Amino acid sequence: MTDQSATRPARPRRGRASTAAEPAVAGRGPRDGSREVAPETLVAYYRQMALIRAFELRASEMYQRARIGGYCHLNLGEEATVVGLMAPLEPSDYLFTTYREHGYALARGSSPGRVMAELFGKQDGISGGWGGSMHLFDKAARLYGGYGIVGGQIPLATGAALAIAQRNEPGPDCPAVMCLMGDGTTNIGAFHESLNIAAVWRLPVVYVVVNNGLGMGTSVEASSGEPDLYKRGASYRIPGERVDGDDVVAVRAAAEAALTRARREHQPMLVEAVSQRLRGHSVVDPARYRSAEEVEAAKKADPVPAMRARLVASGALDAEAADRIDAEAEAAVDEAVAFAEKSPDPDIGKLFSNVYTTPVPNAPHQLPGDPLFAPGELEENVAAR
Amino acid sequence: MTIMTYRQALHDTLAEEMRRDDSVVLIGEEIGHFEGSYKITAGLLAEFGPTRVRDTPIAEEGFVGAAIGAAMLGMRPVVELMTINFSLLAIDQIVNHAAKIHAMFGGQVSVPIVIRTPGGGGQQLGASHSQNIEVYYAHIPGLKVVAPATPADAKGLLTAAIHDDDPVLVVENLGLYNAKGDVPDGDHELTIGTAAVVKPGTDITIVAYSRALTVALEVARELEQDGVSAEVVDLRSLRPLDRHTVVASVRKTSRAVVLEDDWLSYGIGAEIAATIQEGAFDYLDAPVRRVAAAEVPVPYAKPLETASLPDATALRKVVGEILDATAFSR
Ligand SMILES: Cc1ncc(C[n+]2csc(CCOP(=O)(O)OP(=O)(O)O)c2C)c(N)n1
Ligand SMILES: [Mg+2]
């Protein structure tokens, strides 16, 4: 017996890898760094990354100040991945994601105020105050939900792709579904059942693994028999590609290629973005299981200052303009917080309004301590018979 | 009216709804080429083709979840789960997703999915294949759960389920597929959330649903011969539960027994008993009784299996005990 674990890389190589020698995908964009991309586009990406960074730092602060309840998972460190993945999505495409999804909502164009209001549990929240941080939904932006059950979104996204396949011929205008998940999520049964279904039914869905190296405190190497996560579609003949998640343009290119394949061929694909988590699993996690060197390395590779530095170095931005972008992000977040603070609490009188779509007789409506039958209700009802 | 089996009524309803609305698609294991484990979908693949009648891999969580996702985009999938026992493989998608998505996302999207699946013991299928676990789902706000007891109700409730914009679990029963009865021709849709008094009476209320209803009616007819007028209430819908029909009946009869195929503790009967004590306490002449399955994993050997399942003999005995306790003179 050889010690298998010794041969495993501690962290995947950054840069590109793929299960196909040259994946047969059309419409391939540039995939390394900022070459061939218009400077304004890169600046626009930086603007989104800065907004997500500012929003997440503020969410953390608001959580400490007890404005936000429940669990709260942040995209800190994943900004380049988030923005790169959202860039090639068309308005007609559908996005299913996880509980770590504030950034995706912002990059998809949801109002920061309504997202913050949802975290605050307010009436103007993007899910009406019913979902909280883990359950953002924006029908207009076709953000079809953040889901708090690990892997729960994967069968749903696969079914959304089924509905699309049922109604649309393959072609450049066919909508596609993007389904996000974390590295740890590739170990759950729903992942494997869904990839198999997408393969046999030929569904236009792109599965994206955001590999931040950890599922809570458990490393990829400790939890995945195949730690090269982009290879995990192999038993379903789903091609996979790994990209550097700190490189917004590379992420965009990989996502775009996979989406194009989904649209034109109704074929699923698996993309792995090697990213990182700058802080704990959620805002309350001190992450004591991580070594100081690991945390230091993550900080060094932080994609937000790196992007800013690159833009300034290339002349796409001067320092002043970069500062302005950062200040605008702060201002947008100030505004979002003010909006959330002002929004009223959801109406308790509407507690039962969203249980069902089709009204149904005898739907329960008791608050705790209420009698099963309102006074007089039974007499009336018995008399009516 | 046409006399047909419960199986035929389900089959014809599916075919009719698929002709009426092309967003209705069938999804399940072995429903196409194999024509269904219990042949409910026989011939539908030939009529509607493989995109309307989708055979799936053996992946309950995957395909139930896919049906839910398709429903979120406006399809109306009707999923067949071979038996309710296998629904446990998909319970995360049913309970944590289908039941939650409308409310949890602030009412922005609906899940118009139907899950049809048979429960039922008595077929010598052993412990893992003989359960009546509808109460797992009847407990969950956001789901609707119906349990048709007759061919006519199979048509009426399945039609309602397919027309409904919420997730509806249609609990069928292995012991009912061959049962025959009159089925109304043309449109026939029942209202989910309502029960029915299927036999009026004045002396005792027997509450039942699904297969147990047949047994309840058989016993009620015998009681009639003995001068006992039993009223039989068919719940039809387990969520929402029509508490009013139950309570109104017991206020009239002052005696009540529940016949249920599920296990006694925490079962449907427990909910009915609680409803009656709150809605008809002053009218009751005796404690509410429940006739339910013995609390063991259902055995295979016929004598053991029979002993474990509620039947007419047990119901007769309990009705007799209630009548005697209240000095009912026959
Ligand atoms: C079915 C289920 N099991 C466990 C959990 C608790 N849990 C929440 S997030 C998480 C880790 C997921 O890790 P990963 O997929 O890598 O995503 P990340 O949090 O790193 O974005 C776990 C175990 C859950 N929410 N759902
Ligand atoms: Mg992770």
mmCIF file of C-alpha atoms in Angstrom, chain A residues 19-348:
data_model
loop_
_atom_site.group_PDB
_atom_site.id
_atom_site.type_symbol
_atom_site.label_atom_id
_atom_site.label_comp_id
_atom_site.label_asym_id
_atom_site.label_seq_id
_atom_site.Cartn_x
_atom_site.Cartn_y
_atom_site.Cartn_z
ATOM 1 C CA THR A 19 -10.526 17.038 -18.585
ATOM 2 C CA ALA A 20 -10.533 17.361 -22.361
ATOM 3 C CA ALA A 21 -7.292 17.933 -24.312
ATOM 4 C CA GLU A 22 -8.956 20.951 -25.872
ATOM 5 C CA PRO A 23 -12.583 21.153 -24.812
ATOM 6 C CA ALA A 24 -14.758 21.370 -27.897
ATOM 7 C CA VAL A 25 -16.454 24.620 -27.117
ATOM 8 C CA ALA A 26 -17.291 27.451 -29.403
ATOM 9 C CA GLY A 27 -17.035 31.127 -28.631
ATOM 10 C CA ARG A 28 -13.965 30.841 -26.462
ATOM 11 C CA GLY A 29 -12.824 34.129 -25.026
ATOM 12 C CA PRO A 30 -9.405 35.148 -23.806
ATOM 13 C CA ARG A 31 -8.525 33.208 -20.711
ATOM 14 C CA ASP A 32 -5.454 34.643 -19.091
ATOM 15 C CA GLY A 33 -5.279 37.891 -17.237
ATOM 16 C CA SER A 34 -6.429 41.151 -18.650
ATOM 17 C CA ARG A 35 -4.987 40.830 -22.149
ATOM 18 C CA GLU A 36 -7.429 41.517 -24.970
ATOM 19 C CA VAL A 37 -10.116 42.895 -22.683
ATOM 20 C CA ALA A 38 -11.118 46.529 -22.994
ATOM 21 C CA PRO A 39 -9.875 48.602 -20.052
ATOM 22 C CA GLU A 40 -13.399 49.981 -19.422
ATOM 23 C CA THR A 41 -14.660 46.431 -19.031
ATOM 24 C CA LEU A 42 -11.982 45.658 -16.485
ATOM 25 C CA VAL A 43 -12.785 48.842 -14.622
ATOM 26 C CA ALA A 44 -16.449 47.876 -14.594
ATOM 27 C CA TYR A 45 -15.484 44.494 -13.107
ATOM 28 C CA TYR A 46 -13.397 46.211 -10.486
ATOM 29 C CA ARG A 47 -16.347 48.447 -9.644
ATOM 30 C CA GLN A 48 -18.505 45.377 -8.993
ATOM 31 C CA MET A 49 -15.780 43.698 -6.957
ATOM 32 C CA ALA A 50 -15.363 46.838 -4.855
ATOM 33 C CA LEU A 51 -19.104 47.000 -4.249
ATOM 34 C CA ILE A 52 -19.219 43.366 -3.121
ATOM 35 C CA ARG A 53 -16.204 43.887 -0.867
ATOM 36 C CA ALA A 54 -17.735 46.967 0.757
ATOM 37 C CA PHE A 55 -21.131 45.298 1.085
ATOM 38 C CA GLU A 56 -19.726 42.181 2.735
ATOM 39 C CA LEU A 57 -17.551 44.097 5.177
ATOM 40 C CA ARG A 58 -20.591 46.130 6.133
ATOM 41 C CA ALA A 59 -22.772 43.037 6.442
ATOM 42 C CA SER A 60 -20.229 41.649 8.871
ATOM 43 C CA GLU A 61 -20.338 44.870 10.865
ATOM 44 C CA MET A 62 -24.141 44.969 10.839
ATOM 45 C CA TYR A 63 -24.179 41.385 12.067
ATOM 46 C CA GLN A 64 -21.918 42.314 14.980
ATOM 47 C CA ARG A 65 -24.347 45.139 15.710
ATOM 48 C CA ALA A 66 -27.225 42.617 15.706
ATOM 49 C CA ARG A 67 -29.014 44.202 12.752
ATOM 50 C CA ILE A 68 -28.675 40.870 10.962
ATOM 51 C CA GLY A 69 -29.737 37.574 12.499
ATOM 52 C CA GLY A 70 -29.318 33.893 11.752
ATOM 53 C CA TYR A 71 -26.400 32.670 9.683
ATOM 54 C CA CYS A 72 -24.455 35.027 7.474
ATOM 55 C CA HIS A 73 -21.884 33.762 4.955
ATOM 56 C CA LEU A 74 -19.757 36.206 3.021
ATOM 57 C CA ASN A 75 -18.120 36.236 -0.399
ATOM 58 C CA LEU A 76 -14.972 37.943 0.968
ATOM 59 C CA GLY A 77 -12.064 36.643 -1.120
ATOM 60 C CA GLU A 78 -14.349 35.303 -3.838
ATOM 61 C CA GLU A 79 -15.094 38.631 -5.542
ATOM 62 C CA ALA A 80 -13.202 37.922 -8.763
ATOM 63 C CA THR A 81 -14.937 34.569 -9.092
ATOM 64 C CA VAL A 82 -18.349 36.094 -8.433
ATOM 65 C CA VAL A 83 -17.946 38.880 -10.957
ATOM 66 C CA GLY A 84 -16.319 36.659 -13.571
ATOM 67 C CA LEU A 85 -19.130 34.119 -13.341
ATOM 68 C CA MET A 86 -21.909 36.676 -13.582
ATOM 69 C CA ALA A 87 -20.353 38.595 -16.496
ATOM 70 C CA PRO A 88 -21.349 36.233 -19.329
ATOM 71 C CA LEU A 89 -24.836 35.458 -17.990
ATOM 72 C CA GLU A 90 -27.603 36.880 -20.174
ATOM 73 C CA PRO A 91 -30.727 38.423 -18.603
ATOM 74 C CA SER A 92 -32.640 35.387 -19.900
ATOM 75 C CA ASP A 93 -30.390 32.924 -18.057
ATOM 76 C CA TYR A 94 -31.228 31.474 -14.657
ATOM 77 C CA LEU A 95 -28.988 31.394 -11.627
ATOM 78 C CA PHE A 96 -29.335 28.935 -8.731
ATOM 79 C CA THR A 97 -26.871 29.392 -5.934
ATOM 80 C CA THR A 98 -25.970 28.744 -2.323
ATOM 81 C CA TYR A 99 -26.325 30.515 1.002
ATOM 82 C CA ARG A 100 -23.052 32.377 0.247
ATOM 83 C CA GLU A 101 -24.668 34.572 -2.347
ATOM 84 C CA HIS A 102 -24.884 38.276 -1.505
ATOM 85 C CA GLY A 103 -22.244 39.075 -4.100
ATOM 86 C CA TYR A 104 -24.021 37.142 -6.829
ATOM 87 C CA ALA A 105 -27.225 39.081 -6.242
ATOM 88 C CA LEU A 106 -25.326 42.385 -6.452
ATOM 89 C CA ALA A 107 -23.427 41.364 -9.577
ATOM 90 C CA ARG A 108 -26.654 40.157 -11.146
ATOM 91 C CA GLY A 109 -28.067 43.641 -10.664
ATOM 92 C CA SER A 110 -30.281 43.235 -7.603
ATOM 93 C CA SER A 111 -30.642 46.420 -5.593
ATOM 94 C CA PRO A 112 -28.074 46.581 -2.760
ATOM 95 C CA GLY A 113 -30.733 48.236 -0.597
ATOM 96 C CA ARG A 114 -33.163 45.382 -1.067
ATOM 97 C CA VAL A 115 -30.451 42.801 -0.458
ATOM 98 C CA MET A 116 -29.409 44.557 2.760
ATOM 99 C CA ALA A 117 -33.084 44.889 3.729
ATOM 100 C CA GLU A 118 -33.425 41.128 3.344
ATOM 101 C CA LEU A 119 -30.471 40.580 5.666
ATOM 102 C CA PHE A 120 -32.193 42.944 8.110
ATOM 103 C CA GLY A 121 -35.422 40.922 7.751
ATOM 104 C CA LYS A 122 -37.400 43.862 6.448
ATOM 105 C CA GLN A 123 -40.503 44.133 4.300
ATOM 106 C CA ASP A 124 -38.612 45.565 1.319
ATOM 107 C CA GLY A 125 -36.103 42.748 1.446
ATOM 108 C CA ILE A 126 -35.584 40.978 -1.809
ATOM 109 C CA SER A 127 -37.436 37.937 -0.448
ATOM 110 C CA GLY A 128 -39.882 40.011 1.589
ATOM 111 C CA GLY A 129 -38.024 39.285 4.804
ATOM 112 C CA TRP A 130 -38.877 35.600 4.588
ATOM 113 C CA GLY A 131 -35.529 34.278 3.453
ATOM 114 C CA GLY A 132 -32.691 36.130 5.142
ATOM 115 C CA SER A 133 -29.054 36.038 4.096
ATOM 116 C CA MET A 134 -29.156 32.445 2.868
ATOM 117 C CA HIS A 135 -32.315 32.721 0.767
ATOM 118 C CA LEU A 136 -32.115 35.635 -1.640
ATOM 119 C CA PHE A 137 -34.461 35.442 -4.624
ATOM 120 C CA ASP A 138 -34.961 38.019 -7.353
ATOM 121 C CA LYS A 139 -37.341 36.899 -10.042
ATOM 122 C CA ALA A 140 -36.656 39.891 -12.307
ATOM 123 C CA ALA A 141 -32.912 39.194 -12.229
ATOM 124 C CA ARG A 142 -33.618 35.483 -12.670
ATOM 125 C CA LEU A 143 -31.742 34.822 -9.463
ATOM 126 C CA TYR A 144 -33.723 31.715 -8.626
ATOM 127 C CA GLY A 145 -32.629 31.389 -5.108
ATOM 128 C CA GLY A 146 -29.889 31.023 -2.638
ATOM 129 C CA TYR A 147 -30.393 27.731 -0.835
ATOM 130 C CA GLY A 148 -29.321 26.894 2.695
ATOM 131 C CA ILE A 149 -29.411 23.143 2.337
ATOM 132 C CA VAL A 150 -26.067 22.041 0.948
ATOM 133 C CA GLY A 151 -26.689 20.723 -2.574
ATOM 134 C CA GLY A 152 -30.421 21.434 -2.528
ATOM 135 C CA GLN A 153 -30.109 23.827 -5.446
ATOM 136 C CA ILE A 154 -28.505 21.275 -7.756
ATOM 137 C CA PRO A 155 -31.579 19.157 -8.602
ATOM 138 C CA LEU A 156 -33.646 22.348 -8.890
ATOM 139 C CA ALA A 157 -31.216 23.940 -11.340
ATOM 140 C CA THR A 158 -31.157 20.716 -13.317
ATOM 141 C CA GLY A 159 -34.946 20.801 -13.508
ATOM 142 C CA ALA A 160 -34.915 24.433 -14.600
ATOM 143 C CA ALA A 161 -32.667 23.318 -17.446
ATOM 144 C CA LEU A 162 -35.166 20.565 -18.211
ATOM 145 C CA ALA A 163 -37.943 23.157 -18.553
ATOM 146 C CA ILE A 164 -35.705 25.156 -20.883
ATOM 147 C CA ALA A 165 -34.784 22.128 -22.978
ATOM 148 C CA GLN A 166 -38.438 21.224 -23.246
ATOM 149 C CA ARG A 167 -39.284 24.614 -24.758
ATOM 150 C CA ASN A 168 -36.167 25.752 -26.642
ATOM 151 C CA GLU A 169 -34.130 24.308 -29.478
ATOM 152 C CA PRO A 170 -30.371 24.381 -28.968
ATOM 153 C CA GLY A 171 -28.883 27.571 -30.391
ATOM 154 C CA PRO A 172 -27.125 30.793 -29.494
ATOM 155 C CA ASP A 173 -30.337 32.311 -28.076
ATOM 156 C CA CYS A 174 -31.328 29.389 -25.894
ATOM 157 C CA PRO A 175 -31.338 30.367 -22.209
ATOM 158 C CA ALA A 176 -29.059 28.405 -19.908
ATOM 159 C CA VAL A 177 -28.899 27.692 -16.196
ATOM 160 C CA MET A 178 -25.904 28.304 -13.990
ATOM 161 C CA CYS A 179 -25.787 26.288 -10.790
ATOM 162 C CA LEU A 180 -23.253 27.285 -8.154
ATOM 163 C CA MET A 181 -21.959 25.226 -5.290
ATOM 164 C CA GLY A 182 -19.009 24.999 -2.940
ATOM 165 C CA ASP A 183 -16.239 22.423 -3.026
ATOM 166 C CA GLY A 184 -17.679 20.474 -0.101
ATOM 167 C CA THR A 185 -20.978 20.188 -1.920
ATOM 168 C CA THR A 186 -19.502 17.927 -4.596
ATOM 169 C CA ASN A 187 -19.650 15.122 -2.025
ATOM 170 C CA ILE A 188 -23.405 15.128 -1.619
ATOM 171 C CA GLY A 189 -25.651 12.653 -3.420
ATOM 172 C CA ALA A 190 -27.756 15.326 -5.087
ATOM 173 C CA PHE A 191 -24.667 16.500 -6.992
ATOM 174 C CA HIS A 192 -24.068 13.092 -8.511
ATOM 175 C CA GLU A 193 -27.714 12.294 -9.219
ATOM 176 C CA SER A 194 -28.142 15.656 -10.907
ATOM 177 C CA LEU A 195 -25.021 15.500 -13.068
ATOM 178 C CA ASN A 196 -26.089 12.083 -14.263
ATOM 179 C CA ILE A 197 -29.573 13.312 -15.099
ATOM 180 C CA ALA A 198 -28.220 16.375 -16.906
ATOM 181 C CA ALA A 199 -25.951 14.134 -18.961
ATOM 182 C CA VAL A 200 -28.576 11.584 -20.006
ATOM 183 C CA TRP A 201 -31.216 14.225 -20.697
ATOM 184 C CA ARG A 202 -28.758 16.654 -22.361
ATOM 185 C CA LEU A 203 -29.621 19.725 -20.346
ATOM 186 C CA PRO A 204 -28.355 23.288 -20.810
ATOM 187 C CA VAL A 205 -26.850 23.719 -17.366
ATOM 188 C CA VAL A 206 -23.416 24.808 -16.191
ATOM 189 C CA TYR A 207 -22.397 23.514 -12.787
ATOM 190 C CA VAL A 208 -19.835 25.720 -11.121
ATOM 191 C CA VAL A 209 -17.809 24.654 -8.118
ATOM 192 C CA VAL A 210 -16.404 27.577 -6.216
ATOM 193 C CA ASN A 211 -13.470 25.857 -4.600
ATOM 194 C CA ASN A 212 -12.452 27.987 -1.656
ATOM 195 C CA GLY A 213 -10.563 25.049 -0.210
ATOM 196 C CA LEU A 214 -12.855 24.499 2.734
ATOM 197 C CA GLY A 215 -16.310 23.256 3.611
ATOM 198 C CA MET A 216 -16.647 24.870 7.032
ATOM 199 C CA GLY A 217 -13.430 23.507 8.581
ATOM 200 C CA THR A 218 -12.934 20.495 6.321
ATOM 201 C CA SER A 219 -10.437 20.647 3.489
ATOM 202 C CA VAL A 220 -11.078 19.357 -0.010
ATOM 203 C CA GLU A 221 -8.314 16.812 0.435
ATOM 204 C CA ALA A 222 -9.892 15.460 3.606
ATOM 205 C CA SER A 223 -13.349 15.138 2.098
ATOM 206 C CA SER A 224 -13.107 14.359 -1.601
ATOM 207 C CA GLY A 225 -11.891 11.072 -3.090
ATOM 208 C CA GLU A 226 -11.101 13.022 -6.238
ATOM 209 C CA PRO A 227 -9.725 16.344 -5.022
ATOM 210 C CA ASP A 228 -9.394 17.593 -8.595
ATOM 211 C CA LEU A 229 -12.983 18.686 -8.467
ATOM 212 C CA TYR A 230 -13.302 19.586 -12.145
ATOM 213 C CA LYS A 231 -12.797 15.869 -12.872
ATOM 214 C CA ARG A 232 -15.797 14.821 -10.845
ATOM 215 C CA GLY A 233 -18.122 14.984 -13.847
ATOM 216 C CA ALA A 234 -16.012 12.330 -15.566
ATOM 217 C CA SER A 235 -18.202 9.390 -14.597
ATOM 218 C CA TYR A 236 -21.072 11.173 -16.334
ATOM 219 C CA ARG A 237 -18.897 12.202 -19.309
ATOM 220 C CA ILE A 238 -19.372 15.829 -18.325
ATOM 221 C CA PRO A 239 -16.258 17.759 -19.288
ATOM 222 C CA GLY A 240 -14.670 19.864 -16.604
ATOM 223 C CA GLU A 241 -12.416 22.862 -16.539
ATOM 224 C CA ARG A 242 -10.463 24.455 -13.714
ATOM 225 C CA VAL A 243 -9.702 28.149 -13.686
ATOM 226 C CA ASP A 244 -7.934 30.555 -11.408
ATOM 227 C CA GLY A 245 -10.771 32.097 -9.437
ATOM 228 C CA ASP A 246 -8.703 35.176 -8.601
ATOM 229 C CA ASP A 247 -8.568 36.072 -12.288
ATOM 230 C CA VAL A 248 -11.856 37.666 -13.216
ATOM 231 C CA VAL A 249 -11.234 37.443 -16.949
ATOM 232 C CA ALA A 250 -10.225 33.803 -16.841
ATOM 233 C CA VAL A 251 -13.328 32.977 -14.845
ATOM 234 C CA ARG A 252 -15.496 34.871 -17.286
ATOM 235 C CA ALA A 253 -13.960 33.055 -20.230
ATOM 236 C CA ALA A 254 -14.491 29.630 -18.709
ATOM 237 C CA ALA A 255 -18.068 30.433 -17.749
ATOM 238 C CA GLU A 256 -18.785 31.862 -21.159
ATOM 239 C CA ALA A 257 -17.423 28.833 -22.952
ATOM 240 C CA ALA A 258 -19.473 26.505 -20.776
ATOM 241 C CA LEU A 259 -22.616 28.601 -21.235
ATOM 242 C CA THR A 260 -22.104 28.638 -24.975
ATOM 243 C CA ARG A 261 -21.852 24.872 -25.036
ATOM 244 C CA ALA A 262 -25.005 24.656 -22.911
ATOM 245 C CA ARG A 263 -26.947 26.937 -25.253
ATOM 246 C CA ARG A 264 -25.741 25.543 -28.548
ATOM 247 C CA GLU A 265 -25.551 21.869 -27.708
ATOM 248 C CA HIS A 266 -27.799 21.411 -24.706
ATOM 249 C CA GLN A 267 -24.880 19.829 -22.885
ATOM 250 C CA PRO A 268 -23.894 20.295 -19.257
ATOM 251 C CA MET A 269 -20.416 21.261 -18.146
ATOM 252 C CA LEU A 270 -18.530 21.525 -14.883
ATOM 253 C CA VAL A 271 -16.362 24.540 -14.102
ATOM 254 C CA GLU A 272 -14.151 24.714 -11.022
ATOM 255 C CA ALA A 273 -12.989 28.141 -9.929
ATOM 256 C CA VAL A 274 -10.132 27.928 -7.442
ATOM 257 C CA SER A 275 -10.917 30.709 -5.076
ATOM 258 C CA GLN A 276 -10.464 31.505 -1.425
ATOM 259 C CA ARG A 277 -12.238 32.442 1.732
ATOM 260 C CA LEU A 278 -10.635 35.368 3.513
ATOM 261 C CA ARG A 279 -12.514 34.833 6.766
ATOM 262 C CA GLY A 280 -14.432 32.157 8.631
ATOM 263 C CA HIS A 281 -17.184 29.987 7.227
ATOM 264 C CA SER A 282 -19.714 32.489 8.491
ATOM 265 C CA VAL A 283 -19.341 35.779 10.333
ATOM 266 C CA VAL A 284 -19.340 34.074 13.734
ATOM 267 C CA ASP A 285 -16.605 31.564 12.840
ATOM 268 C CA PRO A 286 -13.154 32.577 14.155
ATOM 269 C CA ALA A 287 -11.617 29.870 11.894
ATOM 270 C CA ARG A 288 -9.134 28.644 14.497
ATOM 271 C CA TYR A 289 -8.598 25.551 12.375
ATOM 272 C CA ARG A 290 -6.600 27.564 9.856
ATOM 273 C CA SER A 291 -2.893 28.130 10.290
ATOM 274 C CA ALA A 292 -1.496 31.654 10.429
ATOM 275 C CA GLU A 293 0.495 30.983 7.232
ATOM 276 C CA GLU A 294 -2.623 29.879 5.400
ATOM 277 C CA VAL A 295 -4.520 33.006 6.394
ATOM 278 C CA GLU A 296 -1.515 35.139 5.498
ATOM 279 C CA ALA A 297 -1.253 33.507 2.070
ATOM 280 C CA ALA A 298 -4.946 34.123 1.412
ATOM 281 C CA LYS A 299 -4.570 37.771 2.387
ATOM 282 C CA LYS A 300 -1.591 38.138 0.072
ATOM 283 C CA ALA A 301 -3.578 36.764 -2.827
ATOM 284 C CA ASP A 302 -6.666 38.880 -2.054
ATOM 285 C CA PRO A 303 -8.154 39.489 -5.510
ATOM 286 C CA VAL A 304 -9.631 42.926 -4.790
ATOM 287 C CA PRO A 305 -6.439 44.900 -4.049
ATOM 288 C CA ALA A 306 -4.681 42.771 -6.675
ATOM 289 C CA MET A 307 -7.168 43.849 -9.334
ATOM 290 C CA ARG A 308 -6.900 47.449 -8.282
ATOM 291 C CA ALA A 309 -3.108 47.352 -8.387
ATOM 292 C CA ARG A 310 -3.170 45.708 -11.793
ATOM 293 C CA LEU A 311 -5.496 48.357 -13.217
ATOM 294 C CA VAL A 312 -3.425 51.165 -11.801
ATOM 295 C CA ALA A 313 -0.206 49.576 -13.061
ATOM 296 C CA SER A 314 -1.630 49.127 -16.549
ATOM 297 C CA GLY A 315 -2.856 52.705 -16.646
ATOM 298 C CA ALA A 316 -6.516 51.713 -16.926
ATOM 299 C CA LEU A 317 -7.104 53.654 -13.711
ATOM 300 C CA ASP A 318 -5.133 56.243 -11.846
ATOM 301 C CA ALA A 319 -5.018 56.063 -8.070
ATOM 302 C CA GLU A 320 -7.509 58.867 -7.739
ATOM 303 C CA ALA A 321 -10.053 57.197 -9.995
ATOM 304 C CA ALA A 322 -9.557 53.950 -8.106
ATOM 305 C CA ASP A 323 -10.161 55.772 -4.827
ATOM 306 C CA ARG A 324 -13.300 57.246 -6.313
ATOM 307 C CA ILE A 325 -14.600 53.789 -7.202
ATOM 308 C CA ASP A 326 -13.923 52.588 -3.667
ATOM 309 C CA ALA A 327 -15.672 55.642 -2.236
ATOM 310 C CA GLU A 328 -18.664 55.129 -4.501
ATOM 311 C CA ALA A 329 -18.926 51.541 -3.310
ATOM 312 C CA GLU A 330 -18.914 52.752 0.289
ATOM 313 C CA ALA A 331 -21.576 55.313 -0.518
ATOM 314 C CA ALA A 332 -23.762 52.709 -2.211
ATOM 315 C CA VAL A 333 -23.490 50.541 0.872
ATOM 316 C CA ASP A 334 -24.287 53.486 3.157
ATOM 317 C CA GLU A 335 -27.381 54.014 1.093
ATOM 318 C CA ALA A 336 -28.266 50.323 1.228
ATOM 319 C CA VAL A 337 -28.018 50.340 5.015
ATOM 320 C CA ALA A 338 -30.112 53.496 5.269
ATOM 321 C CA PHE A 339 -32.749 51.911 3.030
ATOM 322 C CA ALA A 340 -32.765 48.733 5.096
ATOM 323 C CA GLU A 341 -33.015 50.673 8.363
ATOM 324 C CA LYS A 342 -35.971 52.649 7.055
ATOM 325 C CA SER A 343 -37.880 49.697 5.645
ATOM 326 C CA PRO A 344 -40.681 48.496 7.955
ATOM 327 C CA ASP A 345 -40.844 45.087 9.540
ATOM 328 C CA PRO A 346 -42.941 42.620 7.557
ATOM 329 C CA ASP A 347 -46.627 42.657 8.491
ATOM 330 C CA ILE A 348 -47.547 39.947 11.009
#
